[in-house]
Amino acid sequence: MIKMTKLLEWISVASAFFAVWFSLVGGYIKHPVIEENMNFILFSPIFIVTLFGLYAVTVVLYRVFTFNNCEPAFLELQKQIQEANKDLLAKGLKL
Amino acid sequence: MTGSSLDSEITRSDKYSILLPTYNERENLPIIIWLIINYLDGSGIDYEVVIIDDGSPDGTLDVAKQLQKIYGSYRIVLRPREKKLGLGTAYIHGIKHATGNYIIIMDADLSHHPKFIPQFIEKQKSKDYDIVTGTRYVGGGGVYGWDFKRKLISRGANFITQLLLRPGVSDLTGSFRLIIQERCTTEVG
C-alpha cells in the first residue's frame, strides 16, 4: 500500500464518514431504523465532535494536573550549581 | 548504570559531539560545561562540546573561551557566528563542524541534565536507533517551576500534534536528542 501523508489519512477518513452520513441523511438508503433515528443521524457529526471535545479537555486537564514537577531534580541541580561555581572559580574562571 | 558495561559496548572510534547553541548564556554555560565534563570524564565516552554562540551581547563567547582554556580545545570547540541566526541553522552549523560520528543536541540553559547522556548512548546502542530523544511528557520526564498556563499550553499543543500527526514520539518539541552524524548529513547538506 502506498504510504499516505497524515493529511491524506485525515481527508480519507473524513470523506468515508461523510459519504456514509450523506447517504443516510440524503435518503439514498431507506430503512425504518434509519428513519426512526434520523434526528440522531443528522446531528451525529456535532455529537461526535462535542464528545471528542469533552474527552480532549478532560485528558488535557488531567495531564496538566499530573504534569511531573521535578522538585528533586531541581534541588540536585541547585547543589551542583554551587559546587560548579566553586570549582570553576578555583580553576580561574572569571565571570 | 556502570561505566564499564557501557564502555564495552562503545566502539573505540565512537565520538559524541555535544552541540550547545547559546545566546546570552554567560551564567549557565560554565555550569552546563562543568556538568558535562563531570559526568562524562572517566565514563569511557569520547566526546567534544561544540559551542555555537550567535554573537551574544552579554559576552557568552568570552566565557566560552575561558572554558576552552580550562578544559582544552579537544573537549571545548568554539564555532561562533556573527549574529543571531536562529536555533535551526545553529544545529546545522554545528553538525557540519562536528568531528564526532554521533551528535547530541541539548539546551545550554540547564533545562536538560547531562547525567542522562550515558542513558541516551546506551539506548541508541541497544537497537542502533537513528534517533533517541528526551521527553517531558512520559516516564520520569517533567518540568520544574511552570505555572498552570504554561502547562496548559504545553499539554494542549502536545495533544493536538499527537492527534493530528501521531508521530510515535511523545515529545516533538523537546530538544535533548542523540542523532547520527552520517544519517543526517543528507538532510542538512
PDB file of C-alpha atoms in Angstrom:
ATOM      1  CA  MET A   1       0.000   0.000   0.000  1.00  0.00           C
ATOM      2  CA  ILE A   2       1.171   3.491  -0.808  1.00  0.00           C
ATOM      3  CA  LYS A   3       2.178   5.470   2.273  1.00  0.00           C
ATOM      4  CA  MET A   4      -0.296   8.243   2.779  1.00  0.00           C
ATOM      5  CA  THR A   5       0.560  11.566   4.283  1.00  0.00           C
ATOM      6  CA  LYS A   6      -1.195  12.384   7.525  1.00  0.00           C
ATOM      7  CA  LEU A   7      -3.288  14.993   5.734  1.00  0.00           C
ATOM      8  CA  LEU A   8      -4.441  12.398   3.206  1.00  0.00           C
ATOM      9  CA  GLU A   9      -5.279   9.989   6.029  1.00  0.00           C
ATOM     10  CA  TRP A  10      -7.453  12.605   7.697  1.00  0.00           C
ATOM     11  CA  ILE A  11      -9.154  13.512   4.420  1.00  0.00           C
ATOM     12  CA  SER A  12      -9.900   9.880   3.543  1.00  0.00           C
ATOM     13  CA  VAL A  13     -11.337   9.030   6.960  1.00  0.00           C
ATOM     14  CA  ALA A  14     -13.462  12.193   6.938  1.00  0.00           C
ATOM     15  CA  SER A  15     -14.649  11.536   3.370  1.00  0.00           C
ATOM     16  CA  ALA A  16     -15.604   7.947   4.217  1.00  0.00           C
ATOM     17  CA  PHE A  17     -17.557   9.132   7.251  1.00  0.00           C
ATOM     18  CA  PHE A  18     -19.385  11.870   5.371  1.00  0.00           C
ATOM     19  CA  ALA A  19     -20.127   9.573   2.434  1.00  0.00           C
ATOM     20  CA  VAL A  20     -21.964   7.219   4.796  1.00  0.00           C
ATOM     21  CA  TRP A  21     -23.585  10.108   6.657  1.00  0.00           C
ATOM     22  CA  PHE A  22     -24.761  11.803   3.464  1.00  0.00           C
ATOM     23  CA  SER A  23     -26.160   8.608   2.015  1.00  0.00           C
ATOM     24  CA  LEU A  24     -28.254   8.152   5.165  1.00  0.00           C
ATOM     25  CA  VAL A  25     -29.339  11.773   5.552  1.00  0.00           C
ATOM     26  CA  GLY A  26     -29.980  12.275   1.846  1.00  0.00           C
ATOM     27  CA  GLY A  27     -32.381   9.335   1.767  1.00  0.00           C
ATOM     28  CA  TYR A  28     -30.309   7.251  -0.618  1.00  0.00           C
ATOM     29  CA  ILE A  29     -30.682   4.289   1.695  1.00  0.00           C
ATOM     30  CA  LYS A  30     -34.156   3.636   3.003  1.00  0.00           C
ATOM     31  CA  HIS A  31     -34.833   1.629   6.134  1.00  0.00           C
ATOM     32  CA  PRO A  32     -37.302   2.134   9.015  1.00  0.00           C
ATOM     33  CA  VAL A  33     -34.494   2.108  11.577  1.00  0.00           C
ATOM     34  CA  ILE A  34     -32.769   4.944   9.731  1.00  0.00           C
ATOM     35  CA  GLU A  35     -35.933   6.981   9.545  1.00  0.00           C
ATOM     36  CA  GLU A  36     -36.691   6.474  13.250  1.00  0.00           C
ATOM     37  CA  ASN A  37     -33.236   7.730  14.186  1.00  0.00           C
ATOM     38  CA  MET A  38     -32.991  10.478  11.597  1.00  0.00           C
ATOM     39  CA  ASN A  39     -32.558  13.255  14.148  1.00  0.00           C
ATOM     40  CA  PHE A  40     -29.682  11.454  15.781  1.00  0.00           C
ATOM     41  CA  ILE A  41     -28.052  10.666  12.434  1.00  0.00           C
ATOM     42  CA  LEU A  42     -28.494  14.233  11.251  1.00  0.00           C
ATOM     43  CA  PHE A  43     -26.703  15.687  14.256  1.00  0.00           C
ATOM     44  CA  SER A  44     -24.239  12.833  14.765  1.00  0.00           C
ATOM     45  CA  PRO A  45     -21.247  14.819  13.423  1.00  0.00           C
ATOM     46  CA  ILE A  46     -21.934  17.506  16.035  1.00  0.00           C
ATOM     47  CA  PHE A  47     -22.376  14.870  18.774  1.00  0.00           C
ATOM     48  CA  ILE A  48     -19.107  13.219  17.819  1.00  0.00           C
ATOM     49  CA  VAL A  49     -17.195  16.493  17.753  1.00  0.00           C
ATOM     50  CA  THR A  50     -18.706  17.566  21.096  1.00  0.00           C
ATOM     51  CA  LEU A  51     -17.943  14.236  22.761  1.00  0.00           C
ATOM     52  CA  PHE A  52     -14.433  14.288  21.429  1.00  0.00           C
ATOM     53  CA  GLY A  53     -14.015  17.861  22.631  1.00  0.00           C
ATOM     54  CA  LEU A  54     -15.050  16.808  26.148  1.00  0.00           C
ATOM     55  CA  TYR A  55     -12.651  13.890  26.003  1.00  0.00           C
ATOM     56  CA  ALA A  56      -9.852  16.213  24.834  1.00  0.00           C
ATOM     57  CA  VAL A  57     -10.484  18.777  27.576  1.00  0.00           C
ATOM     58  CA  THR A  58     -10.580  16.048  30.225  1.00  0.00           C
ATOM     59  CA  VAL A  59      -7.380  14.435  29.015  1.00  0.00           C
ATOM     60  CA  VAL A  60      -5.506  17.720  28.669  1.00  0.00           C
ATOM     61  CA  LEU A  61      -6.596  18.953  32.107  1.00  0.00           C
ATOM     62  CA  TYR A  62      -5.719  15.609  33.686  1.00  0.00           C
ATOM     63  CA  ARG A  63      -2.270  15.801  32.112  1.00  0.00           C
ATOM     64  CA  VAL A  64      -1.823  19.409  33.231  1.00  0.00           C
ATOM     65  CA  PHE A  65      -2.536  18.485  36.830  1.00  0.00           C
ATOM     66  CA  THR A  66      -0.368  15.375  36.728  1.00  0.00           C
ATOM     67  CA  PHE A  67       2.498  17.063  34.851  1.00  0.00           C
ATOM     68  CA  ASN A  68       5.613  15.731  36.555  1.00  0.00           C
ATOM     69  CA  ASN A  69       7.143  18.521  38.621  1.00  0.00           C
ATOM     70  CA  CYS A  70      10.824  17.658  39.023  1.00  0.00           C
ATOM     71  CA  GLU A  71      11.424  19.004  42.513  1.00  0.00           C
ATOM     72  CA  PRO A  72      14.216  16.532  43.422  1.00  0.00           C
ATOM     73  CA  ALA A  73      15.960  17.257  40.117  1.00  0.00           C
ATOM     74  CA  PHE A  74      15.755  20.981  40.847  1.00  0.00           C
ATOM     75  CA  LEU A  75      17.241  20.573  44.318  1.00  0.00           C
ATOM     76  CA  GLU A  76      20.015  18.347  42.963  1.00  0.00           C
ATOM     77  CA  LEU A  77      20.824  20.921  40.293  1.00  0.00           C
ATOM     78  CA  GLN A  78      20.889  23.782  42.800  1.00  0.00           C
ATOM     79  CA  LYS A  79      23.521  21.928  44.789  1.00  0.00           C
ATOM     80  CA  GLN A  80      25.524  21.141  41.677  1.00  0.00           C
ATOM     81  CA  ILE A  81      25.420  24.776  40.539  1.00  0.00           C
ATOM     82  CA  GLN A  82      27.028  25.852  43.807  1.00  0.00           C
ATOM     83  CA  GLU A  83      29.607  23.101  43.503  1.00  0.00           C
ATOM     84  CA  ALA A  84      30.336  24.050  39.879  1.00  0.00           C
ATOM     85  CA  ASN A  85      30.731  27.733  40.689  1.00  0.00           C
ATOM     86  CA  LYS A  86      33.177  26.942  43.480  1.00  0.00           C
ATOM     87  CA  ASP A  87      35.204  24.575  41.328  1.00  0.00           C
ATOM     88  CA  LEU A  88      35.253  26.894  38.311  1.00  0.00           C
ATOM     89  CA  LEU A  89      36.315  29.827  40.456  1.00  0.00           C
ATOM     90  CA  ALA A  90      39.213  27.716  41.726  1.00  0.00           C
ATOM     91  CA  LYS A  91      40.111  26.847  38.134  1.00  0.00           C
ATOM     92  CA  GLY A  92      40.381  30.574  37.364  1.00  0.00           C
ATOM     93  CA  LEU A  93      37.097  31.328  35.615  1.00  0.00           C
ATOM     94  CA  LYS A  94      36.162  34.997  35.751  1.00  0.00           C
ATOM     95  CA  LEU A  95      32.543  35.916  35.194  1.00  0.00           C
TER      96      LEU A  95
ATOM     97  CA  MET B   1      24.412   2.055  35.174  1.00  0.00           C
ATOM     98  CA  THR B   2      28.104   1.377  35.446  1.00  0.00           C
ATOM     99  CA  GLY B   3      30.751   2.897  33.249  1.00  0.00           C
ATOM    100  CA  SER B   4      32.350  -0.427  32.484  1.00  0.00           C
ATOM    101  CA  SER B   5      29.265  -2.097  30.970  1.00  0.00           C
ATOM    102  CA  LEU B   6      28.766   0.880  28.708  1.00  0.00           C
ATOM    103  CA  ASP B   7      32.425   1.037  27.858  1.00  0.00           C
ATOM    104  CA  SER B   8      32.415  -2.495  26.458  1.00  0.00           C
ATOM    105  CA  GLU B   9      29.639  -1.601  24.014  1.00  0.00           C
ATOM    106  CA  ILE B  10      31.159   1.597  22.694  1.00  0.00           C
ATOM    107  CA  THR B  11      33.367   1.166  19.688  1.00  0.00           C
ATOM    108  CA  ARG B  12      36.761   2.697  20.217  1.00  0.00           C
ATOM    109  CA  SER B  13      36.308   5.139  17.364  1.00  0.00           C
ATOM    110  CA  ASP B  14      32.906   6.406  18.507  1.00  0.00           C
ATOM    111  CA  LYS B  15      32.883  10.056  19.355  1.00  0.00           C
ATOM    112  CA  TYR B  16      29.998  12.169  20.554  1.00  0.00           C
ATOM    113  CA  SER B  17      29.725  15.832  19.592  1.00  0.00           C
ATOM    114  CA  ILE B  18      27.548  17.718  22.021  1.00  0.00           C
ATOM    115  CA  LEU B  19      26.141  20.822  20.369  1.00  0.00           C
ATOM    116  CA  LEU B  20      25.374  23.768  22.619  1.00  0.00           C
ATOM    117  CA  PRO B  21      23.749  26.669  20.796  1.00  0.00           C
ATOM    118  CA  THR B  22      23.937  29.726  23.042  1.00  0.00           C
ATOM    119  CA  TYR B  23      22.512  33.214  23.161  1.00  0.00           C
ATOM    120  CA  ASN B  24      23.079  35.196  26.342  1.00  0.00           C
ATOM    121  CA  GLU B  25      24.036  32.184  28.442  1.00  0.00           C
ATOM    122  CA  ARG B  26      27.100  33.586  30.176  1.00  0.00           C
ATOM    123  CA  GLU B  27      25.925  32.369  33.572  1.00  0.00           C
ATOM    124  CA  ASN B  28      24.598  28.985  32.531  1.00  0.00           C
ATOM    125  CA  LEU B  29      27.330  27.996  30.097  1.00  0.00           C
ATOM    126  CA  PRO B  30      30.045  27.303  32.711  1.00  0.00           C
ATOM    127  CA  ILE B  31      27.602  25.193  34.735  1.00  0.00           C
ATOM    128  CA  ILE B  32      26.440  23.056  31.832  1.00  0.00           C
ATOM    129  CA  ILE B  33      30.035  22.528  30.671  1.00  0.00           C
ATOM    130  CA  TRP B  34      31.108  21.616  34.201  1.00  0.00           C
ATOM    131  CA  LEU B  35      28.259  19.112  34.479  1.00  0.00           C
ATOM    132  CA  ILE B  36      29.016  17.546  31.093  1.00  0.00           C
ATOM    133  CA  ILE B  37      32.687  17.176  31.959  1.00  0.00           C
ATOM    134  CA  ASN B  38      31.960  15.797  35.402  1.00  0.00           C
ATOM    135  CA  TYR B  39      29.518  13.204  34.135  1.00  0.00           C
ATOM    136  CA  LEU B  40      31.387  12.124  31.001  1.00  0.00           C
ATOM    137  CA  ASP B  41      35.043  12.238  32.004  1.00  0.00           C
ATOM    138  CA  GLY B  42      36.027   8.811  33.193  1.00  0.00           C
ATOM    139  CA  SER B  43      32.951   7.193  31.641  1.00  0.00           C
ATOM    140  CA  GLY B  44      34.895   5.894  28.655  1.00  0.00           C
ATOM    141  CA  ILE B  45      32.865   8.082  26.309  1.00  0.00           C
ATOM    142  CA  ASP B  46      34.870  10.117  23.812  1.00  0.00           C
ATOM    143  CA  TYR B  47      33.258  13.485  23.261  1.00  0.00           C
ATOM    144  CA  GLU B  48      33.590  17.142  22.394  1.00  0.00           C
ATOM    145  CA  VAL B  49      31.374  20.084  23.235  1.00  0.00           C
ATOM    146  CA  VAL B  50      30.698  22.404  20.308  1.00  0.00           C
ATOM    147  CA  ILE B  51      29.579  25.832  21.483  1.00  0.00           C
ATOM    148  CA  ILE B  52      27.707  27.759  18.814  1.00  0.00           C
ATOM    149  CA  ASP B  53      27.276  31.291  20.091  1.00  0.00           C
ATOM    150  CA  ASP B  54      25.209  33.656  17.975  1.00  0.00           C
ATOM    151  CA  GLY B  55      27.041  36.856  18.863  1.00  0.00           C
ATOM    152  CA  SER B  56      25.591  37.157  22.373  1.00  0.00           C
ATOM    153  CA  PRO B  57      25.827  40.744  23.625  1.00  0.00           C
ATOM    154  CA  ASP B  58      26.388  39.517  27.207  1.00  0.00           C
ATOM    155  CA  GLY B  59      29.835  38.091  26.431  1.00  0.00           C
ATOM    156  CA  THR B  60      28.967  34.389  26.356  1.00  0.00           C
ATOM    157  CA  LEU B  61      31.787  33.874  23.881  1.00  0.00           C
ATOM    158  CA  ASP B  62      34.365  35.293  26.321  1.00  0.00           C
ATOM    159  CA  VAL B  63      33.204  32.829  28.942  1.00  0.00           C
ATOM    160  CA  ALA B  64      33.348  30.040  26.346  1.00  0.00           C
ATOM    161  CA  LYS B  65      36.956  30.998  25.539  1.00  0.00           C
ATOM    162  CA  GLN B  66      37.871  30.847  29.218  1.00  0.00           C
ATOM    163  CA  LEU B  67      36.259  27.422  29.493  1.00  0.00           C
ATOM    164  CA  GLN B  68      38.235  26.285  26.472  1.00  0.00           C
ATOM    165  CA  LYS B  69      41.406  27.394  28.227  1.00  0.00           C
ATOM    166  CA  ILE B  70      40.458  25.475  31.351  1.00  0.00           C
ATOM    167  CA  TYR B  71      39.305  22.260  29.714  1.00  0.00           C
ATOM    168  CA  GLY B  72      41.324  22.262  26.483  1.00  0.00           C
ATOM    169  CA  SER B  73      40.455  22.682  22.819  1.00  0.00           C
ATOM    170  CA  TYR B  74      39.843  18.967  22.327  1.00  0.00           C
ATOM    171  CA  ARG B  75      36.893  18.995  24.718  1.00  0.00           C
ATOM    172  CA  ILE B  76      35.627  22.519  24.048  1.00  0.00           C
ATOM    173  CA  VAL B  77      35.240  23.598  20.431  1.00  0.00           C
ATOM    174  CA  LEU B  78      34.066  27.102  19.565  1.00  0.00           C
ATOM    175  CA  ARG B  79      32.051  27.656  16.405  1.00  0.00           C
ATOM    176  CA  PRO B  80      30.588  31.123  16.936  1.00  0.00           C
ATOM    177  CA  ARG B  81      28.548  33.016  14.400  1.00  0.00           C
ATOM    178  CA  GLU B  82      28.479  36.756  13.835  1.00  0.00           C
ATOM    179  CA  LYS B  83      24.865  37.424  14.664  1.00  0.00           C
ATOM    180  CA  LYS B  84      21.641  35.816  15.827  1.00  0.00           C
ATOM    181  CA  LEU B  85      20.760  33.451  13.001  1.00  0.00           C
ATOM    182  CA  GLY B  86      18.425  31.101  14.837  1.00  0.00           C
ATOM    183  CA  LEU B  87      18.396  27.713  16.505  1.00  0.00           C
ATOM    184  CA  GLY B  88      17.757  25.558  13.427  1.00  0.00           C
ATOM    185  CA  THR B  89      20.726  26.842  11.467  1.00  0.00           C
ATOM    186  CA  ALA B  90      22.838  26.700  14.638  1.00  0.00           C
ATOM    187  CA  TYR B  91      22.299  22.931  14.740  1.00  0.00           C
ATOM    188  CA  ILE B  92      23.168  22.609  11.040  1.00  0.00           C
ATOM    189  CA  HIS B  93      26.267  24.736  11.575  1.00  0.00           C
ATOM    190  CA  GLY B  94      27.256  22.528  14.497  1.00  0.00           C
ATOM    191  CA  ILE B  95      26.604  19.257  12.668  1.00  0.00           C
ATOM    192  CA  LYS B  96      28.793  20.435   9.777  1.00  0.00           C
ATOM    193  CA  HIS B  97      31.697  21.240  12.083  1.00  0.00           C
ATOM    194  CA  ALA B  98      31.318  18.300  14.454  1.00  0.00           C
ATOM    195  CA  THR B  99      34.098  15.732  14.425  1.00  0.00           C
ATOM    196  CA  GLY B 100      32.059  13.066  16.200  1.00  0.00           C
ATOM    197  CA  ASN B 101      30.106  10.348  14.421  1.00  0.00           C
ATOM    198  CA  TYR B 102      27.271  10.928  16.872  1.00  0.00           C
ATOM    199  CA  ILE B 103      25.615  14.263  17.616  1.00  0.00           C
ATOM    200  CA  ILE B 104      23.920  15.217  20.856  1.00  0.00           C
ATOM    201  CA  ILE B 105      21.862  18.375  20.947  1.00  0.00           C
ATOM    202  CA  MET B 106      20.810  19.936  24.214  1.00  0.00           C
ATOM    203  CA  ASP B 107      19.877  23.285  25.707  1.00  0.00           C
ATOM    204  CA  ALA B 108      22.560  25.297  27.445  1.00  0.00           C
ATOM    205  CA  ASP B 109      20.083  26.837  29.896  1.00  0.00           C
ATOM    206  CA  LEU B 110      20.102  23.801  32.244  1.00  0.00           C
ATOM    207  CA  SER B 111      16.729  22.506  31.017  1.00  0.00           C
ATOM    208  CA  HIS B 112      18.499  19.264  30.204  1.00  0.00           C
ATOM    209  CA  HIS B 113      20.770  17.458  32.606  1.00  0.00           C
ATOM    210  CA  PRO B 114      23.929  15.889  31.153  1.00  0.00           C
ATOM    211  CA  LYS B 115      23.594  12.946  33.540  1.00  0.00           C
ATOM    212  CA  PHE B 116      21.172  11.430  31.030  1.00  0.00           C
ATOM    213  CA  ILE B 117      23.703  11.378  28.186  1.00  0.00           C
ATOM    214  CA  PRO B 118      25.041   7.889  29.059  1.00  0.00           C
ATOM    215  CA  GLN B 119      21.436   6.603  29.044  1.00  0.00           C
ATOM    216  CA  PHE B 120      20.864   8.145  25.599  1.00  0.00           C
ATOM    217  CA  ILE B 121      24.017   6.434  24.338  1.00  0.00           C
ATOM    218  CA  GLU B 122      23.070   3.089  25.829  1.00  0.00           C
ATOM    219  CA  LYS B 123      19.548   3.348  24.369  1.00  0.00           C
ATOM    220  CA  GLN B 124      20.883   4.179  20.905  1.00  0.00           C
ATOM    221  CA  LYS B 125      23.345   1.276  21.027  1.00  0.00           C
ATOM    222  CA  SER B 126      20.682  -1.193  22.146  1.00  0.00           C
ATOM    223  CA  LYS B 127      18.962  -1.296  18.737  1.00  0.00           C
ATOM    224  CA  ASP B 128      21.061   1.010  16.554  1.00  0.00           C
ATOM    225  CA  TYR B 129      18.343   3.653  16.714  1.00  0.00           C
ATOM    226  CA  ASP B 130      18.510   6.575  14.263  1.00  0.00           C
ATOM    227  CA  ILE B 131      17.451   8.957  16.995  1.00  0.00           C
ATOM    228  CA  VAL B 132      16.986   8.995  20.748  1.00  0.00           C
ATOM    229  CA  THR B 133      15.003  11.866  22.181  1.00  0.00           C
ATOM    230  CA  GLY B 134      14.225  13.065  25.679  1.00  0.00           C
ATOM    231  CA  THR B 135      10.642  13.664  26.753  1.00  0.00           C
ATOM    232  CA  ARG B 136       8.840  15.813  29.291  1.00  0.00           C
ATOM    233  CA  TYR B 137       5.548  14.010  28.943  1.00  0.00           C
ATOM    234  CA  VAL B 138       6.078  10.383  29.941  1.00  0.00           C
ATOM    235  CA  GLY B 139       8.050   8.280  32.407  1.00  0.00           C
ATOM    236  CA  GLY B 140      10.497  10.196  34.540  1.00  0.00           C
ATOM    237  CA  GLY B 141      10.384  13.255  32.276  1.00  0.00           C
ATOM    238  CA  GLY B 142       8.962  16.509  33.550  1.00  0.00           C
ATOM    239  CA  VAL B 143       9.329  20.216  34.114  1.00  0.00           C
ATOM    240  CA  TYR B 144      10.020  22.500  37.033  1.00  0.00           C
ATOM    241  CA  GLY B 145       8.522  25.836  38.037  1.00  0.00           C
ATOM    242  CA  TRP B 146       5.882  26.008  35.307  1.00  0.00           C
ATOM    243  CA  ASP B 147       2.611  27.761  36.089  1.00  0.00           C
ATOM    244  CA  PHE B 148      -0.833  26.481  35.086  1.00  0.00           C
ATOM    245  CA  LYS B 149      -0.974  28.489  31.874  1.00  0.00           C
ATOM    246  CA  ARG B 150       2.355  27.231  30.620  1.00  0.00           C
ATOM    247  CA  LYS B 151       1.485  23.625  31.444  1.00  0.00           C
ATOM    248  CA  LEU B 152      -1.890  24.004  29.739  1.00  0.00           C
ATOM    249  CA  ILE B 153      -0.385  25.410  26.540  1.00  0.00           C
ATOM    250  CA  SER B 154       2.283  22.716  26.544  1.00  0.00           C
ATOM    251  CA  ARG B 155      -0.146  19.860  27.127  1.00  0.00           C
ATOM    252  CA  GLY B 156      -2.733  21.301  24.746  1.00  0.00           C
ATOM    253  CA  ALA B 157      -0.259  21.776  21.908  1.00  0.00           C
ATOM    254  CA  ASN B 158       1.164  18.321  22.545  1.00  0.00           C
ATOM    255  CA  PHE B 159      -2.334  16.772  22.466  1.00  0.00           C
ATOM    256  CA  ILE B 160      -3.130  18.413  19.139  1.00  0.00           C
ATOM    257  CA  THR B 161       0.138  17.429  17.480  1.00  0.00           C
ATOM    258  CA  GLN B 162      -0.180  13.868  18.764  1.00  0.00           C
ATOM    259  CA  LEU B 163      -3.745  13.682  17.430  1.00  0.00           C
ATOM    260  CA  LEU B 164      -3.026  15.183  14.023  1.00  0.00           C
ATOM    261  CA  LEU B 165       0.366  13.648  13.323  1.00  0.00           C
ATOM    262  CA  ARG B 166       0.569  10.511  15.512  1.00  0.00           C
ATOM    263  CA  PRO B 167       4.363  10.683  15.286  1.00  0.00           C
ATOM    264  CA  GLY B 168       5.117   7.808  17.655  1.00  0.00           C
ATOM    265  CA  VAL B 169       7.193  10.211  19.732  1.00  0.00           C
ATOM    266  CA  SER B 170       5.806  11.670  22.944  1.00  0.00           C
ATOM    267  CA  ASP B 171       7.727  14.956  22.803  1.00  0.00           C
ATOM    268  CA  LEU B 172       8.224  16.585  19.410  1.00  0.00           C
ATOM    269  CA  THR B 173       9.434  19.954  20.623  1.00  0.00           C
ATOM    270  CA  GLY B 174      11.946  18.900  23.242  1.00  0.00           C
ATOM    271  CA  SER B 175      15.500  19.446  22.119  1.00  0.00           C
ATOM    272  CA  PHE B 176      17.545  16.893  24.021  1.00  0.00           C
ATOM    273  CA  ARG B 177      18.476  14.393  21.357  1.00  0.00           C
ATOM    274  CA  LEU B 178      21.065  11.937  20.145  1.00  0.00           C
ATOM    275  CA  ILE B 179      21.394  11.591  16.377  1.00  0.00           C
ATOM    276  CA  ILE B 180      23.861  10.006  14.000  1.00  0.00           C
ATOM    277  CA  GLN B 181      26.065  12.335  12.025  1.00  0.00           C
ATOM    278  CA  GLU B 182      26.198  10.385   8.753  1.00  0.00           C
ATOM    279  CA  ARG B 183      22.441   9.783   8.766  1.00  0.00           C
ATOM    280  CA  CYS B 184      21.637  13.475   8.921  1.00  0.00           C
ATOM    281  CA  THR B 185      24.174  14.921   6.518  1.00  0.00           C
ATOM    282  CA  THR B 186      21.906  14.164   3.553  1.00  0.00           C
ATOM    283  CA  GLU B 187      19.199  16.226   5.218  1.00  0.00           C
ATOM    284  CA  VAL B 188      21.300  19.229   6.069  1.00  0.00           C
ATOM    285  CA  GLY B 189      23.628  19.269   3.042  1.00  0.00           C
TER     286      GLY B 189
END
